[in-house]
PDB file of C-alpha atoms in Angstrom:
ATOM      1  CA  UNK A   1      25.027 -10.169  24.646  1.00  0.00           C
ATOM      2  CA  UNK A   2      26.039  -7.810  27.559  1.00  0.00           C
ATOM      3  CA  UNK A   3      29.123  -7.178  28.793  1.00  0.00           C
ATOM      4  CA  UNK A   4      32.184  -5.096  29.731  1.00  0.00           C
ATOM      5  CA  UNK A   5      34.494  -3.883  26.754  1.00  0.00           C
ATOM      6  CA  UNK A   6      37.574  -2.901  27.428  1.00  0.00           C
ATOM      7  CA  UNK A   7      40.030  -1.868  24.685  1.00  0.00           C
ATOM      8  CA  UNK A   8      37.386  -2.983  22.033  1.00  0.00           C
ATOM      9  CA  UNK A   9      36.095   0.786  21.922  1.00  0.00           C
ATOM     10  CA  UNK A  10      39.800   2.111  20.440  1.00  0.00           C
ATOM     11  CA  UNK A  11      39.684  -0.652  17.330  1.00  0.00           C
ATOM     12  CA  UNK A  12      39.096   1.432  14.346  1.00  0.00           C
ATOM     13  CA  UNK A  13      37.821  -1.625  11.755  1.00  0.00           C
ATOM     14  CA  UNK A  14      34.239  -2.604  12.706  1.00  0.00           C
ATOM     15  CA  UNK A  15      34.962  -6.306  12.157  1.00  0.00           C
ATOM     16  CA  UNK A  16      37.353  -6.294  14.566  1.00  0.00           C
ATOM     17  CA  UNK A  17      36.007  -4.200  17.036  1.00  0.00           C
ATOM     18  CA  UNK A  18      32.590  -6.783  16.822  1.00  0.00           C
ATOM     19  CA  UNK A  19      35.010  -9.491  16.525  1.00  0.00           C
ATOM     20  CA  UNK A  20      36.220  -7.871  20.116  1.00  0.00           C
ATOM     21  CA  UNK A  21      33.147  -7.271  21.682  1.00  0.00           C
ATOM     22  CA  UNK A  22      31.878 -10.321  21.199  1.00  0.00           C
ATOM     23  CA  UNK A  23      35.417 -12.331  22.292  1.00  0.00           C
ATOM     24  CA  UNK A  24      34.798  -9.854  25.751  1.00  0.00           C
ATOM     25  CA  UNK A  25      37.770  -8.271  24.603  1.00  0.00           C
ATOM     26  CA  UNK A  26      41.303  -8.535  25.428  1.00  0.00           C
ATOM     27  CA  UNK A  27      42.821  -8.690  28.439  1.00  0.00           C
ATOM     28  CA  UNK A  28      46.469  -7.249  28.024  1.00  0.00           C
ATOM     29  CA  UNK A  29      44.467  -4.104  27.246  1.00  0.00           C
ATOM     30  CA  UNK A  30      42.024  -3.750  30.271  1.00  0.00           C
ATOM     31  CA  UNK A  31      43.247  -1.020  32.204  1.00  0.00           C
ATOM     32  CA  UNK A  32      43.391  -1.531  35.834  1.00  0.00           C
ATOM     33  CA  UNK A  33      40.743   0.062  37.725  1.00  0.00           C
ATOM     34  CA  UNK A  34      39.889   1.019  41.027  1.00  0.00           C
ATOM     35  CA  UNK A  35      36.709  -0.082  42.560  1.00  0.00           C
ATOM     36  CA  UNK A  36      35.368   3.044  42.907  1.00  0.00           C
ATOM     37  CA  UNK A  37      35.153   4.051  39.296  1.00  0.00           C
ATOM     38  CA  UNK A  38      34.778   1.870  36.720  1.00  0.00           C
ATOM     39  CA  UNK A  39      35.205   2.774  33.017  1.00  0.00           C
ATOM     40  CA  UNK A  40      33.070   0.099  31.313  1.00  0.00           C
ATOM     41  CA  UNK A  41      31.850   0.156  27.467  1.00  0.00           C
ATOM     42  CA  UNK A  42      28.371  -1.497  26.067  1.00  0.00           C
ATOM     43  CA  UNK A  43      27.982  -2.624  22.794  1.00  0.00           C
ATOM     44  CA  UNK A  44      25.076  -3.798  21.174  1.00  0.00           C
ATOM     45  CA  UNK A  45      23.404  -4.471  17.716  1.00  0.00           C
ATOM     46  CA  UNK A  46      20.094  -3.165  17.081  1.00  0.00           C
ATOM     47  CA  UNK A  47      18.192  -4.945  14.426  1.00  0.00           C
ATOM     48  CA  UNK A  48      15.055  -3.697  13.519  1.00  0.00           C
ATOM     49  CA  UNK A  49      12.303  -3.271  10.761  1.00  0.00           C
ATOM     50  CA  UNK A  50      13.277  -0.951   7.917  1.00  0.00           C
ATOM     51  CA  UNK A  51       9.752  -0.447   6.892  1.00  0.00           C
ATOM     52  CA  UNK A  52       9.295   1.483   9.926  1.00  0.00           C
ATOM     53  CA  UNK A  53      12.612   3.429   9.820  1.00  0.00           C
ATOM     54  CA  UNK A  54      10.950   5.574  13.080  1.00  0.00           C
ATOM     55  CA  UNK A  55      11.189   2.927  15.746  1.00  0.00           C
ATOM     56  CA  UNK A  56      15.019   3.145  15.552  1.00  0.00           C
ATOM     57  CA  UNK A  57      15.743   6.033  17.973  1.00  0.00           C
ATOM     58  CA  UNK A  58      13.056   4.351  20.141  1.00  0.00           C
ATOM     59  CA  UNK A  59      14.782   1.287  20.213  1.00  0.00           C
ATOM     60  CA  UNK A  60      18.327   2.882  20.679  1.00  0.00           C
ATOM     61  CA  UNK A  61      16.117   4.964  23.596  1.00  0.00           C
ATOM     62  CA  UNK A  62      15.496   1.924  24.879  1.00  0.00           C
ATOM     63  CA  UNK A  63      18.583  -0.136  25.000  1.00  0.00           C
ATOM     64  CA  UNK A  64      20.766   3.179  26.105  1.00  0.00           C
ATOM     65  CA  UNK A  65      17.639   3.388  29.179  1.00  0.00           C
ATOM     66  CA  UNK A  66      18.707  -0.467  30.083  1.00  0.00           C
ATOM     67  CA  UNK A  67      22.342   0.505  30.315  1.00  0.00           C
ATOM     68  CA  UNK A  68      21.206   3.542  32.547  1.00  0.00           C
ATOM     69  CA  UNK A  69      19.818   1.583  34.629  1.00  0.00           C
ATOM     70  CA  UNK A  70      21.996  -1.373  35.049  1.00  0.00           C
ATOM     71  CA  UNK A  71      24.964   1.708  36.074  1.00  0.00           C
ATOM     72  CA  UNK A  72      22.545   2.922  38.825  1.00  0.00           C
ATOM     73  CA  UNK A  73      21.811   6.066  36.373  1.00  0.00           C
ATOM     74  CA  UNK A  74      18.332   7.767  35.117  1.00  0.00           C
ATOM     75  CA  UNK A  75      16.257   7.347  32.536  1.00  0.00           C
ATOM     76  CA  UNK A  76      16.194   8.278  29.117  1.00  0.00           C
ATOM     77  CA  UNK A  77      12.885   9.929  27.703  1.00  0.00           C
ATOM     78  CA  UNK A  78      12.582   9.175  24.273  1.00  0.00           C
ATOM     79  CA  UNK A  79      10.245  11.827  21.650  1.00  0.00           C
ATOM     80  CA  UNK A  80       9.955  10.707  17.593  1.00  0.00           C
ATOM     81  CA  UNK A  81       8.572  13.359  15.832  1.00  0.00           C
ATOM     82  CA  UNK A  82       7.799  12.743  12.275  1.00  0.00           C
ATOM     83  CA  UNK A  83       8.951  15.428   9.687  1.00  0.00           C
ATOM     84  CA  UNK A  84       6.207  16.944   7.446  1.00  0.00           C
ATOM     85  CA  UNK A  85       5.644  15.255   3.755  1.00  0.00           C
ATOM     86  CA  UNK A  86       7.992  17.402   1.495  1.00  0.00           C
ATOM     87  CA  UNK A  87       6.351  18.532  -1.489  1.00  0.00           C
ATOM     88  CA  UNK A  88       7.727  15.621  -3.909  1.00  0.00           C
ATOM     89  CA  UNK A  89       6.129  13.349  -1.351  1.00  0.00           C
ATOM     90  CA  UNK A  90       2.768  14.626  -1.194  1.00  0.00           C
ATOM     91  CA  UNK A  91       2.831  14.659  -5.392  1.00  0.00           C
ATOM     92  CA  UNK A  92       3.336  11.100  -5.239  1.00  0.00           C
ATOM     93  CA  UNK A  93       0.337  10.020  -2.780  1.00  0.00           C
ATOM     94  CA  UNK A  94      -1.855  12.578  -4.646  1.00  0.00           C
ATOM     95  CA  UNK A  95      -0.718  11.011  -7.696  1.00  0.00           C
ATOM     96  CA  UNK A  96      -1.290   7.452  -6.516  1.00  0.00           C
ATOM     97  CA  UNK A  97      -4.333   8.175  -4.720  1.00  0.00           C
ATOM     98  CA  UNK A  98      -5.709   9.543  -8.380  1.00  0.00           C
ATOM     99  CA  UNK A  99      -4.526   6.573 -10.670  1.00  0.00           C
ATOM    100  CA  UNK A 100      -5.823   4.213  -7.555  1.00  0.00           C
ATOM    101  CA  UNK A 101      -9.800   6.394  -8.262  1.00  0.00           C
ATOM    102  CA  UNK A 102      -9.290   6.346 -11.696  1.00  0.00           C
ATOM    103  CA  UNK A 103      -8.888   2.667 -11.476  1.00  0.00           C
ATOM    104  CA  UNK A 104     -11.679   1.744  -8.833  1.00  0.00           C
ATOM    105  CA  UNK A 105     -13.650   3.997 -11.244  1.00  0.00           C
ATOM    106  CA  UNK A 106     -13.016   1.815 -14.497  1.00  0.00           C
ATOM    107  CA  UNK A 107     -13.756  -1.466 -12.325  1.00  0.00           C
ATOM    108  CA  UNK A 108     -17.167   0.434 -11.220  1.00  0.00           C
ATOM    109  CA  UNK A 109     -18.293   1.005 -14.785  1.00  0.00           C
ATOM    110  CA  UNK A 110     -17.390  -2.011 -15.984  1.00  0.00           C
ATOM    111  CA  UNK A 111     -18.995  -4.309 -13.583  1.00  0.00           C
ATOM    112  CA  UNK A 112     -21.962  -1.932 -14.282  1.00  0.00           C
ATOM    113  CA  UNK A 113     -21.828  -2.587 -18.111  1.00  0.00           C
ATOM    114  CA  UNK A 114     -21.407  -6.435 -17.618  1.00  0.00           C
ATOM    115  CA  UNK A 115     -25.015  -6.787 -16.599  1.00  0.00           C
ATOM    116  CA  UNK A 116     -26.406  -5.654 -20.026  1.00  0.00           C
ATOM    117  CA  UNK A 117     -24.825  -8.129 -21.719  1.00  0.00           C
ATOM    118  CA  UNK A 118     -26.231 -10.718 -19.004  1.00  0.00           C
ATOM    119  CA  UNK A 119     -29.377  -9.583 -19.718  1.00  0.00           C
ATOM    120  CA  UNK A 120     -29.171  -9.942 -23.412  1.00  0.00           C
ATOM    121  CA  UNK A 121     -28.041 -13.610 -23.163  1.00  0.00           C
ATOM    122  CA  UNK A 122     -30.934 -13.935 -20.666  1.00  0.00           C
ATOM    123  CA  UNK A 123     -33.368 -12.466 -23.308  1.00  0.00           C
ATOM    124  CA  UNK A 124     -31.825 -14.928 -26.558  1.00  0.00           C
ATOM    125  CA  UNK A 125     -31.652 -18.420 -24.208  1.00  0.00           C
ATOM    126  CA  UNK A 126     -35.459 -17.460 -23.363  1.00  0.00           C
ATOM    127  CA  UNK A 127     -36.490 -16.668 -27.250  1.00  0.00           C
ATOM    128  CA  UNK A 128     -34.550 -19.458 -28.114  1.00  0.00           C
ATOM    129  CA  UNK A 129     -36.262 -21.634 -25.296  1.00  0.00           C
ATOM    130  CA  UNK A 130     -39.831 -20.489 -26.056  1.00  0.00           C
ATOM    131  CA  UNK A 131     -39.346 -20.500 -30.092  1.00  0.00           C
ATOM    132  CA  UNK A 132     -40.547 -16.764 -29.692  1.00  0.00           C
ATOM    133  CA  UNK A 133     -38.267 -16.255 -33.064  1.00  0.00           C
ATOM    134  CA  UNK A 134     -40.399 -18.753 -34.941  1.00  0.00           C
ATOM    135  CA  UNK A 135     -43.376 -17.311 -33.789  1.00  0.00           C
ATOM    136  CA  UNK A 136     -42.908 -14.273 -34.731  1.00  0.00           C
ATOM    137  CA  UNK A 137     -42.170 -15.622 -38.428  1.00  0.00           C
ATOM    138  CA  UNK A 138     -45.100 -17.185 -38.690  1.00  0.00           C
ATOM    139  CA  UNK A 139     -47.451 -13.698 -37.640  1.00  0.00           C
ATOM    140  CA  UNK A 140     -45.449 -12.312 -40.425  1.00  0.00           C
ATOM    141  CA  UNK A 141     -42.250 -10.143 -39.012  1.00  0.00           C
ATOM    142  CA  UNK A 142     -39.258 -10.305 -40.938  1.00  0.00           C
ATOM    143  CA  UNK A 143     -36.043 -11.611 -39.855  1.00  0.00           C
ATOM    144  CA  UNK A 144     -34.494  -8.099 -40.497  1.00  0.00           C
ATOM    145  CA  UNK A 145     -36.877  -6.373 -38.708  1.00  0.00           C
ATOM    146  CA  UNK A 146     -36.946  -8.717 -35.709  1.00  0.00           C
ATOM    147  CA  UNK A 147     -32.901  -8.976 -35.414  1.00  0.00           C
ATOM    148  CA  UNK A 148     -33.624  -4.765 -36.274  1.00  0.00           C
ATOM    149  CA  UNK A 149     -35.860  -4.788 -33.389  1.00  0.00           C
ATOM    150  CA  UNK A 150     -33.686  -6.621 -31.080  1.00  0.00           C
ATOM    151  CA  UNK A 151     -30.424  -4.499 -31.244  1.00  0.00           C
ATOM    152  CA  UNK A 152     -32.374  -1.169 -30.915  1.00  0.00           C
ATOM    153  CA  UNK A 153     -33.273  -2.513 -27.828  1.00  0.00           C
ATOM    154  CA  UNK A 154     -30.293  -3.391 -27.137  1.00  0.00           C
ATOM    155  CA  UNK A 155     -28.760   0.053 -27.990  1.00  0.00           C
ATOM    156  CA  UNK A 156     -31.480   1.551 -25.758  1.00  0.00           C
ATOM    157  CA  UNK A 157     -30.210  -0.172 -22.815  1.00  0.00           C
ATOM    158  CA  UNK A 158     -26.318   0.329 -22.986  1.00  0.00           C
ATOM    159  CA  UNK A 159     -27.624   4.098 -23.995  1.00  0.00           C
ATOM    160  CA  UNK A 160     -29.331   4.357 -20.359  1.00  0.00           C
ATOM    161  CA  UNK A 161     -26.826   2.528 -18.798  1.00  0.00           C
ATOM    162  CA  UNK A 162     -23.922   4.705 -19.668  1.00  0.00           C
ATOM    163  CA  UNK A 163     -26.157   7.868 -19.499  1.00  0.00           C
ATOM    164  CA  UNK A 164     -26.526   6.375 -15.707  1.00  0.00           C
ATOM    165  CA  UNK A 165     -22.837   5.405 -15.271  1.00  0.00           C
ATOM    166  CA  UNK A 166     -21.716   8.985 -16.233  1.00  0.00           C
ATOM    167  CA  UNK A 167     -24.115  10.579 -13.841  1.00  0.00           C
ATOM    168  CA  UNK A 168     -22.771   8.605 -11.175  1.00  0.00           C
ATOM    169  CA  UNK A 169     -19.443   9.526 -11.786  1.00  0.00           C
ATOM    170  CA  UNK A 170     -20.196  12.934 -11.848  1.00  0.00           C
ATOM    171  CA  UNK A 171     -22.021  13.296  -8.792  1.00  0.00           C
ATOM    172  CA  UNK A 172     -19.361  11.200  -7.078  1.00  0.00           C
ATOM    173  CA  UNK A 173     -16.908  13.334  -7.649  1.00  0.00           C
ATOM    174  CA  UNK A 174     -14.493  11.672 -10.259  1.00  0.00           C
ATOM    175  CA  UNK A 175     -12.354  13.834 -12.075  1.00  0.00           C
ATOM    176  CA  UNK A 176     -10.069  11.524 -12.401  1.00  0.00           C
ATOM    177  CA  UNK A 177     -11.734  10.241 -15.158  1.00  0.00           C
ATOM    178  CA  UNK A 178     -12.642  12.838 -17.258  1.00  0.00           C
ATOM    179  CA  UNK A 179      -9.530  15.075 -17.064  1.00  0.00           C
ATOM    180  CA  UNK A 180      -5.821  14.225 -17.121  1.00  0.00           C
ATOM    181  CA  UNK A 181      -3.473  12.341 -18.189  1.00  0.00           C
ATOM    182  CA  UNK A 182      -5.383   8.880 -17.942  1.00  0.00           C
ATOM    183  CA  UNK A 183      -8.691  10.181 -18.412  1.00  0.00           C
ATOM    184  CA  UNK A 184     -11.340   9.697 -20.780  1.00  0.00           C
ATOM    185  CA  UNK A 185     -11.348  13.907 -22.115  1.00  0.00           C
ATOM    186  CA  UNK A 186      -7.474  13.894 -21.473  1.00  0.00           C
TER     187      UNK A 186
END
């Protein structure tokens, strides 16, 4: 907590000098003092969130402003101004912010592609539901030419799909996945 210090501040050894601070020091050390002027020392531990290393000088600000105040002194005006992203910095959140595209990218396409293959299944549980396959075999088409038939179509789709996928991606804006290190032309 708060409260005067006196000899704590010459202890050298931090455990000691806490030790001290906390004991309200020793009193073959406290110097005498006249009422007019008082030499009085404040210690205090700050804790605070290391994830947001910035708020430190506005906390010290802040406790340093109570102690000003409790003395019958001013106020202390605290300013945090954040340095500029050095160059290393801003390579890493380009970087990051490319792998993160490249990645929302590959998720894009391949929740795109997973509907063909829905709508194949949905085509075979219907021929198979509907005997369409029989049918067939009885006007006379082959089972080559129908199973033929049936992955051309097939092809066409996942053809117009990726034709439509890559156009998207291209008008979006993605060169993240065409060129570099994780792309598809890298």
């Amino acid at each position: 907590g708060w409260g005067y210090y006196w000899g704590c501040r010459t202890i050298r050894d931090d455990d000691k000098r806490r030790s001290c601070m906390f004991n309200g020091g020793d009193s073959e050390s406290r110097p005498s003092y006249s009422p007019a002027f008082s030499a009085a020392s404040y210690g205090y531990e700050l804790l605070f969130n290391q994830t947001m290393i910035n708020s430190l000088p506005v906390l010290v600000s802040a406790v340093n402003s109570a102690i000003l105040r409790t003395l019958g002194g001013g106020v202390i005006e605290p300013s945090v101004q954040v340095l500029p992203k050095t160059d290393a910095e801003e390579a890493k959140a380009s970087a990051t912010a490319a792998y993160i595209a490249s990645n929302v990218g590959a998720l894009m396409v391949t929740l795109a592609f997973l509907g063909v293959p829905s709508q194949s299944m949905l085509v075979i549980v219907e021929e198979r539901d509907n005997d369409v396959k029989h049918m067939l075999h009885l006007m006379g088409v082959k089972v080559a030419e129908y199973w033929l038939c049936t992955y051309t179509f097939d092809l066409i789709r996942w053809v117009v799909m990726a034709s439509l996928g890559t156009v998207v991606l291209t008008l979006v804006g993605a060169p993240t996945m065409w060129r570099g290190e994780m792309g598809l032309a890298g």
